[in-house]
Amino acid sequence: MISPQLICANWNSGSSDCETTGKYGCKNCRLVTYCSPGCQRSHWPQHRASCKSPLGKETWQPAWSIEGRTPSFMGDGPGAVFGDKKYLWGNVPAFDVLQLDRNEGTEYTDPMSILFAASGDLRHVVKTIAELPSSFSRPIEITLNDRDFDIVARNAILLLLALVVDDADTAVDCMIHLWYSALIRESDLEVLQQQVRPLINEVCLKTAARPPNTLLAKTWTFGERSLRIVLQKSAWNQLLQFLDVPSGLDAQRAQRIRQNITLAESRRDYRDRYLCLMSPVHRIAFHKFREDGLLVPFGYPRSEFQVPNPTLFNTGSTTWPMPDNADPRHSWPAEEVERTPSGTATADLYGKLFFYLRSTISSFLSRLRHVNTSFKLLHMDATSLPDHLEPESFSRIDVSNISDGGWLGIHRTLLYMIPLLQPPIKNPHATLITLFMNAIDETITTTDQTRDFMVSSQKVLQYLPPKQKPTSQHDPQLIKFYMATDLVTDYEYAFKRYSERLEFQEAAALINAEIKNPHTIIKRWPGRLTLLPGQLGAQEEFDRCLGGGLSGKERYVEWRRTG
């Protein structure tokens, strides 16, 4: 694979006149770069459809508005799910769970131990390791657990790639595509088959006679780095299936399976609603990813990507495993991604994400080579972890949103996790991180919503002044306006009511714990606007958050032991 850094959109493997490197951009769409005016002219027949797409025009209107009908999402709410319910990509941005400079300090000399009790994908791990200060040289142990085997399997494969592939560029690109692309290259499959599969297959062969439910552990050591995976024997056999493309599944059929979800006609109004929140040129990039599911720059040739991603289409797959609105952009800090250079292709949302991931994963691999790092992967319910892990051993514990009422709830989360956290005598900075994604919606009343809207609507008007009189109650301007109100609403009162009803403080005190104040790891409200209307950068922040993946209702709470 040629390096896609600012590649000419007219390049292909048979190019003779193309100079490969993109220097000039398409001034109309700002999605692609070219090495010369000649290549731009030559590529115009292919680029015309995207560049002149109706989605890229200020005058674009959603189908329900053009047809004068009620949109199909009315009454469902923004959280209606379509497609499978696996969350193989993160739905809140990655963050560094250590934040050493605000906690133990960059010169901290003791080993660090982190538990991701309901890990989801590897984004927090990658972000945390990538941001370790250069002065940090102590051992670090990272335990990842998830009850969804697909997540555990993909994490195992990605970590093995990070540890066994010697060439950093090969490892980075292979990891990106296995993580996020619906189709991969033949070279990616070769890496899986030649460098990862033999390691797992050896375990399966040696344990072939063991009963299916036998718990088996395997540790691989690579210099000062190691990976330990603990699975039932049947799960080890299942892990092999994530390395093989299912028989009879080709790229065309895989894309049809995926597009039946991501481009379902019954979900057109839902897609159009999201497109209403985006700038015109960003809509084009969004639609292209919905079409082909390849995480590469917009102008990069797709011809290499002919192999269904076996970690997404494993044996028996007849459907796309995620909801239709799953988007890799939601897994990473939007402002950091937006700042990532992409040459003159400044509107290439997914190209920027690709370059951001290249940089971040490269830093992750570089730090791995210089830090004594041990990974441990488990596959069990989070409530079983205390039976398998050492008490009082973790510097950080992140539980994602299993603290929400629909999962474990905060009381059981504290009961199972606090005993695993290091006490203050050992590490006064040890922190349990909980996320609440549903607390606000479960708490606010109709009266609250009416009052909040009266206040929030005045704030939204400062960001979205009306361009014309709405044509109906379903006018796209109004839909966008309503969806923006959560971003500017202060929901602290509602979370206070929620935490008092569930007696957060009292429950924590019973097990010698308390809420940390102030937070030192992650902002309480990760989706809240930080700038006021009229301040420098405020409109850009508003637009970025409105087209992002956070609703503004997500709330983190940090906890520590008191004894």
Coordinates of C-alpha atoms in Angstrom, one line a residue, residues 152-495:
V152 CA -12.7 -9.6 23.3
A153 CA -11.7 -11.4 20.1
R154 CA -11.1 -8.2 18.1
N155 CA -9.1 -6.7 21.0
A156 CA -7.0 -9.9 21.2
I157 CA -6.3 -9.7 17.4
L158 CA -5.4 -6.0 17.4
L159 CA -3.0 -6.4 20.4
L160 CA -1.3 -9.4 18.8
L161 CA -0.8 -7.3 15.6
A162 CA 0.7 -4.5 17.7
L163 CA 3.1 -6.9 19.4
V164 CA 4.1 -9.3 16.6
V165 CA 4.4 -7.1 13.4
D166 CA 7.9 -5.7 13.2
D167 CA 7.2 -3.0 10.6
A168 CA 5.4 -0.2 12.3
D169 CA 3.8 1.2 9.1
T170 CA 2.4 -2.3 8.3
A171 CA 1.1 -2.7 11.8
V172 CA -0.6 0.7 11.9
D173 CA -2.4 0.4 8.6
C174 CA -3.4 -3.2 9.3
M175 CA -4.8 -2.2 12.7
I176 CA -6.8 0.7 11.3
H177 CA -8.5 -1.4 8.6
L178 CA -9.2 -4.4 10.8
W179 CA -10.6 -2.0 13.4
Y180 CA -12.7 0.1 11.2
S181 CA -12.9 -0.9 7.5
A182 CA -15.6 -3.2 6.2
L183 CA -13.2 -4.5 3.6
I184 CA -9.5 -5.1 4.0
R185 CA -6.6 -5.7 1.6
E186 CA -5.1 -9.1 0.7
S187 CA -1.9 -8.0 2.5
D188 CA -3.9 -7.4 5.7
L189 CA -5.3 -10.9 5.5
E190 CA -1.8 -12.3 4.9
V191 CA -0.6 -10.6 8.1
L192 CA -3.4 -12.2 10.0
Q193 CA -2.9 -15.7 8.5
Q194 CA 0.9 -15.7 8.8
Q195 CA 1.6 -13.9 12.0
V196 CA -1.5 -14.1 14.2
R197 CA -3.3 -17.3 13.3
P198 CA -0.4 -19.6 14.1
L199 CA -0.2 -18.3 17.7
I200 CA -3.9 -19.0 18.4
N201 CA -4.0 -22.2 16.4
E202 CA -1.2 -23.6 18.5
V203 CA -3.3 -23.1 21.7
C204 CA -6.3 -24.8 20.0
L205 CA -4.2 -27.8 18.9
K206 CA -2.5 -28.3 22.3
T207 CA -5.9 -28.2 24.1
A208 CA -8.0 -30.1 21.6
A209 CA -8.8 -32.9 24.1
R210 CA -10.0 -30.5 26.9
P211 CA -13.7 -30.1 27.7
P212 CA -15.3 -27.0 25.9
N213 CA -16.0 -25.1 29.2
T214 CA -12.4 -25.5 30.5
L215 CA -10.8 -22.2 31.3
L216 CA -7.5 -21.9 29.5
A217 CA -4.8 -19.2 29.7
K218 CA -2.0 -18.5 27.3
T219 CA 0.8 -15.9 27.8
W220 CA 2.9 -14.7 25.0
T221 CA 6.1 -12.7 25.8
F222 CA 7.7 -10.3 23.4
G223 CA 10.8 -8.8 25.1
E224 CA 9.5 -6.7 27.9
R225 CA 5.9 -6.8 26.6
S226 CA 3.4 -9.6 27.2
L227 CA -0.2 -10.6 26.4
R228 CA -2.1 -13.1 28.5
I229 CA -5.5 -14.3 27.3
V230 CA -7.9 -16.3 29.5
L231 CA -10.8 -18.0 27.7
Q232 CA -12.9 -21.1 27.8
K233 CA -11.6 -23.8 25.4
S234 CA -14.6 -23.3 23.1
A235 CA -13.9 -19.6 22.9
W236 CA -10.3 -20.2 21.8
N237 CA -11.7 -22.2 18.8
Q238 CA -14.2 -19.4 18.1
L239 CA -11.3 -16.9 18.1
L240 CA -9.8 -18.7 15.1
Q241 CA -13.0 -17.9 13.1
F242 CA -12.2 -14.2 13.4
L243 CA -9.1 -14.7 11.3
D244 CA -10.8 -16.5 8.4
V245 CA -13.2 -15.0 5.8
P246 CA -16.4 -17.1 5.8
S247 CA -16.6 -19.4 2.8
G248 CA -18.6 -18.0 -0.1
L249 CA -18.5 -14.4 1.2
D250 CA -17.0 -12.0 -1.3
A251 CA -16.6 -8.2 -1.2
Q252 CA -19.8 -7.6 -3.2
R253 CA -22.0 -9.7 -0.9
A254 CA -20.3 -8.3 2.2
Q255 CA -21.1 -4.8 1.1
R256 CA -24.7 -5.7 0.3
I257 CA -25.0 -7.1 3.8
R258 CA -23.6 -4.0 5.3
Q259 CA -25.5 -1.5 3.1
N260 CA -28.8 -3.3 4.0
I261 CA -28.2 -1.7 7.4
T262 CA -26.2 1.5 6.8
L263 CA -28.2 2.5 3.7
A264 CA -31.6 0.9 4.6
E265 CA -34.4 2.8 2.8
S266 CA -36.5 2.6 5.9
R267 CA -33.8 4.6 7.7
R268 CA -33.5 7.4 5.1
D269 CA -35.2 10.0 7.3
Y270 CA -32.9 9.1 10.2
R271 CA -29.8 9.6 8.0
D272 CA -31.2 12.8 6.6
R273 CA -31.9 14.1 10.1
Y274 CA -28.2 13.6 10.9
L275 CA -27.2 15.2 7.6
C276 CA -29.2 18.3 8.6
L277 CA -26.7 18.8 11.4
M278 CA -23.6 18.7 9.2
S279 CA -22.0 21.2 6.9
P280 CA -22.6 20.6 3.1
V281 CA -19.2 19.2 2.3
H282 CA -19.1 17.0 5.4
R283 CA -22.3 15.4 4.2
I284 CA -20.5 14.1 1.1
A285 CA -17.8 12.4 3.2
F286 CA -20.4 11.0 5.6
H287 CA -22.4 9.5 2.8
K288 CA -19.3 7.9 1.2
F289 CA -18.4 6.1 4.4
R290 CA -21.9 4.9 4.7
E291 CA -21.6 3.5 1.2
D292 CA -18.2 1.8 1.3
G293 CA -17.2 1.6 4.9
L294 CA -13.5 2.1 4.1
L295 CA -11.5 4.3 6.5
V296 CA -9.1 5.9 4.1
P297 CA -8.8 9.4 2.7
F298 CA -11.7 10.3 0.4
G299 CA -9.5 10.3 -2.7
Y300 CA -7.6 7.1 -2.0
P301 CA -8.3 4.3 -4.6
R302 CA -10.5 1.5 -3.3
S303 CA -9.3 -1.2 -5.6
E304 CA -7.0 -2.9 -3.0
F305 CA -9.9 -3.5 -0.6
Q306 CA -11.4 -6.7 -1.8
V307 CA -11.5 -8.9 1.3
P308 CA -14.4 -8.9 3.8
N309 CA -13.1 -8.0 7.2
P310 CA -13.2 -11.3 9.0
T311 CA -13.4 -9.6 12.4
L312 CA -16.7 -8.0 11.4
F313 CA -18.0 -10.8 9.0
N314 CA -17.0 -13.9 10.9
T315 CA -18.4 -17.4 10.3
G316 CA -22.2 -17.4 10.1
S317 CA -22.5 -13.7 9.7
T318 CA -25.6 -12.8 7.6
T319 CA -25.9 -9.2 8.8
W320 CA -23.8 -6.2 9.7
P321 CA -23.0 -6.6 13.5
M322 CA -23.5 -2.9 14.5
P323 CA -26.3 -0.3 14.5
D324 CA -26.6 1.7 11.4
N325 CA -25.4 4.9 13.1
A326 CA -22.2 3.3 14.4
D327 CA -19.4 5.7 13.3
P328 CA -15.6 5.6 14.1
R329 CA -15.6 9.4 14.4
H330 CA -17.5 9.0 17.6
S331 CA -14.7 7.1 19.2
W332 CA -12.1 9.9 19.2
P333 CA -11.9 13.5 20.4
A334 CA -13.5 15.5 17.6
E335 CA -11.5 18.6 18.2
E336 CA -8.2 16.7 18.0
V337 CA -9.3 15.0 14.8
E338 CA -10.4 18.3 13.3
R339 CA -7.0 19.8 14.0
T340 CA -5.2 16.9 12.2
P341 CA -3.6 18.2 9.0
S342 CA -5.0 16.8 5.7
G343 CA -3.4 19.2 3.3
T344 CA -5.9 21.0 1.1
A345 CA -8.5 18.3 1.6
T346 CA -9.8 20.2 4.7
A347 CA -13.3 18.8 4.5
D348 CA -12.3 15.2 4.4
L349 CA -13.7 14.1 7.8
Y350 CA -12.7 10.4 7.5
G351 CA -9.3 11.3 5.9
K352 CA -8.6 13.4 8.9
L353 CA -9.6 10.6 11.2
F354 CA -7.3 8.2 9.2
F355 CA -4.3 10.5 9.6
Y356 CA -5.2 11.1 13.3
L357 CA -5.3 7.3 13.9
R358 CA -2.1 6.8 12.0
S359 CA -0.4 9.3 14.3
T360 CA -2.0 8.0 17.5
I361 CA -1.5 4.3 16.8
S362 CA 2.1 5.0 15.8
S363 CA 2.7 6.7 19.1
F364 CA 1.0 3.8 20.9
L365 CA 3.4 1.3 19.2
S366 CA 6.4 3.5 19.8
R367 CA 5.7 3.8 23.6
L368 CA 5.0 0.0 23.7
R369 CA 8.6 -0.6 22.5
H370 CA 10.0 1.4 25.4
V371 CA 7.7 0.6 28.3
N372 CA 7.4 -2.7 30.1
T373 CA 3.8 -3.4 29.3
S374 CA 1.6 -6.4 30.3
F375 CA -1.8 -7.0 28.8
K376 CA -4.4 -9.4 30.2
L377 CA -7.7 -10.2 28.4
L378 CA -10.7 -11.7 30.1
H379 CA -14.2 -12.6 28.9
M380 CA -16.7 -12.6 31.7
D381 CA -19.4 -10.6 33.4
A382 CA -17.9 -7.7 35.3
T383 CA -19.5 -9.0 38.5
S384 CA -17.2 -12.0 38.3
L385 CA -14.0 -10.0 38.2
P386 CA -13.4 -9.9 42.0
D387 CA -13.1 -13.7 41.9
H388 CA -10.3 -13.5 39.4
L389 CA -8.4 -10.3 40.3
E390 CA -6.2 -9.2 43.2
P391 CA -8.0 -6.8 45.6
E392 CA -6.6 -3.3 46.1
S393 CA -4.4 -3.7 43.1
F394 CA -5.6 -1.2 40.5
S395 CA -4.4 2.4 40.0
R396 CA -7.4 3.1 37.7
I397 CA -10.6 1.3 37.0
D398 CA -12.8 2.3 34.1
V399 CA -16.2 0.7 33.9
S400 CA -17.8 2.5 30.9
N401 CA -21.5 2.9 31.5
I402 CA -22.3 -0.3 33.3
S403 CA -23.0 2.0 36.2
D404 CA -26.2 3.0 34.3
G405 CA -29.4 1.7 35.8
G406 CA -30.1 -0.5 32.7
W407 CA -26.8 -2.4 33.4
L408 CA -25.3 -3.0 36.8
G409 CA -26.3 0.3 38.3
I410 CA -24.2 2.4 40.6
H411 CA -24.6 0.5 43.8
R412 CA -23.5 -2.9 42.4
T413 CA -20.7 -1.2 40.4
L414 CA -19.3 0.3 43.6
L415 CA -19.7 -2.9 45.5
Y416 CA -17.8 -4.9 42.9
M417 CA -15.2 -2.4 41.8
I418 CA -14.1 -0.3 44.9
P419 CA -12.5 -3.3 46.6
L420 CA -10.3 -3.7 43.5
L421 CA -9.0 -0.1 43.7
Q422 CA -5.8 0.8 45.5
P423 CA -6.4 2.4 48.9
P424 CA -5.1 5.9 49.6
I425 CA -2.2 4.7 51.7
K426 CA -0.9 2.9 48.6
N427 CA -1.9 5.4 45.9
P428 CA -4.0 8.5 46.9
H429 CA -4.6 9.1 43.2
A430 CA -6.2 5.7 42.4
T431 CA -9.5 6.4 40.7
L432 CA -12.7 4.6 39.6
I433 CA -14.3 6.2 36.6
T434 CA -18.0 5.7 35.9
L435 CA -20.1 6.9 33.0
F436 CA -23.8 7.6 33.0
M437 CA -25.4 7.9 29.5
N438 CA -29.0 7.4 30.4
A439 CA -29.4 9.1 33.8
I440 CA -30.7 12.4 32.5
D441 CA -33.3 10.9 30.3
E442 CA -34.4 8.7 33.1
T443 CA -34.7 11.7 35.5
I444 CA -36.1 14.8 33.7
T445 CA -39.8 15.4 33.7
T446 CA -42.1 17.0 31.1
T447 CA -42.1 20.1 33.3
D448 CA -38.3 20.1 33.3
Q449 CA -38.1 19.8 29.5
T450 CA -40.5 22.7 29.0
R451 CA -38.6 24.9 31.3
D452 CA -35.2 23.9 29.9
F453 CA -36.4 24.6 26.3
M454 CA -37.5 28.1 27.2
V455 CA -34.0 28.9 28.4
S456 CA -32.0 26.8 25.9
S457 CA -33.9 28.1 22.8
Q458 CA -32.6 31.6 23.5
K459 CA -29.0 30.2 23.6
V460 CA -29.5 28.2 20.4
L461 CA -30.7 31.2 18.5
Q462 CA -27.3 32.8 19.0
Y463 CA -25.7 29.9 17.1
L464 CA -28.6 29.1 14.6
P465 CA -30.4 32.4 13.7
P466 CA -33.3 31.5 11.5
K467 CA -32.7 31.9 7.8
Q468 CA -36.3 31.9 6.8
K469 CA -39.8 31.2 8.2
P470 CA -40.3 27.5 8.8
T471 CA -42.5 25.8 6.3
S472 CA -43.9 23.2 8.7
Q473 CA -43.4 21.8 12.2
H474 CA -41.0 19.3 10.5
D475 CA -39.0 22.0 8.8
P476 CA -35.3 20.9 8.8
Q477 CA -34.4 24.2 10.5
L478 CA -36.7 23.3 13.4
I479 CA -35.4 19.7 13.6
K480 CA -31.8 21.0 13.8
F481 CA -32.9 23.6 16.3
Y482 CA -34.5 21.1 18.6
M483 CA -31.6 18.7 18.4
A484 CA -29.2 21.5 19.4
T485 CA -30.9 22.4 22.6
D486 CA -29.3 19.5 24.6
L487 CA -25.9 20.9 23.8
V488 CA -26.6 24.2 25.5
T489 CA -28.8 22.9 28.4
D490 CA -27.3 22.7 31.9
Y491 CA -28.4 19.3 33.2
E492 CA -26.5 19.4 36.5
Y493 CA -29.7 19.9 38.4
A494 CA -31.1 16.7 36.9
F495 CA -28.0 14.7 37.7

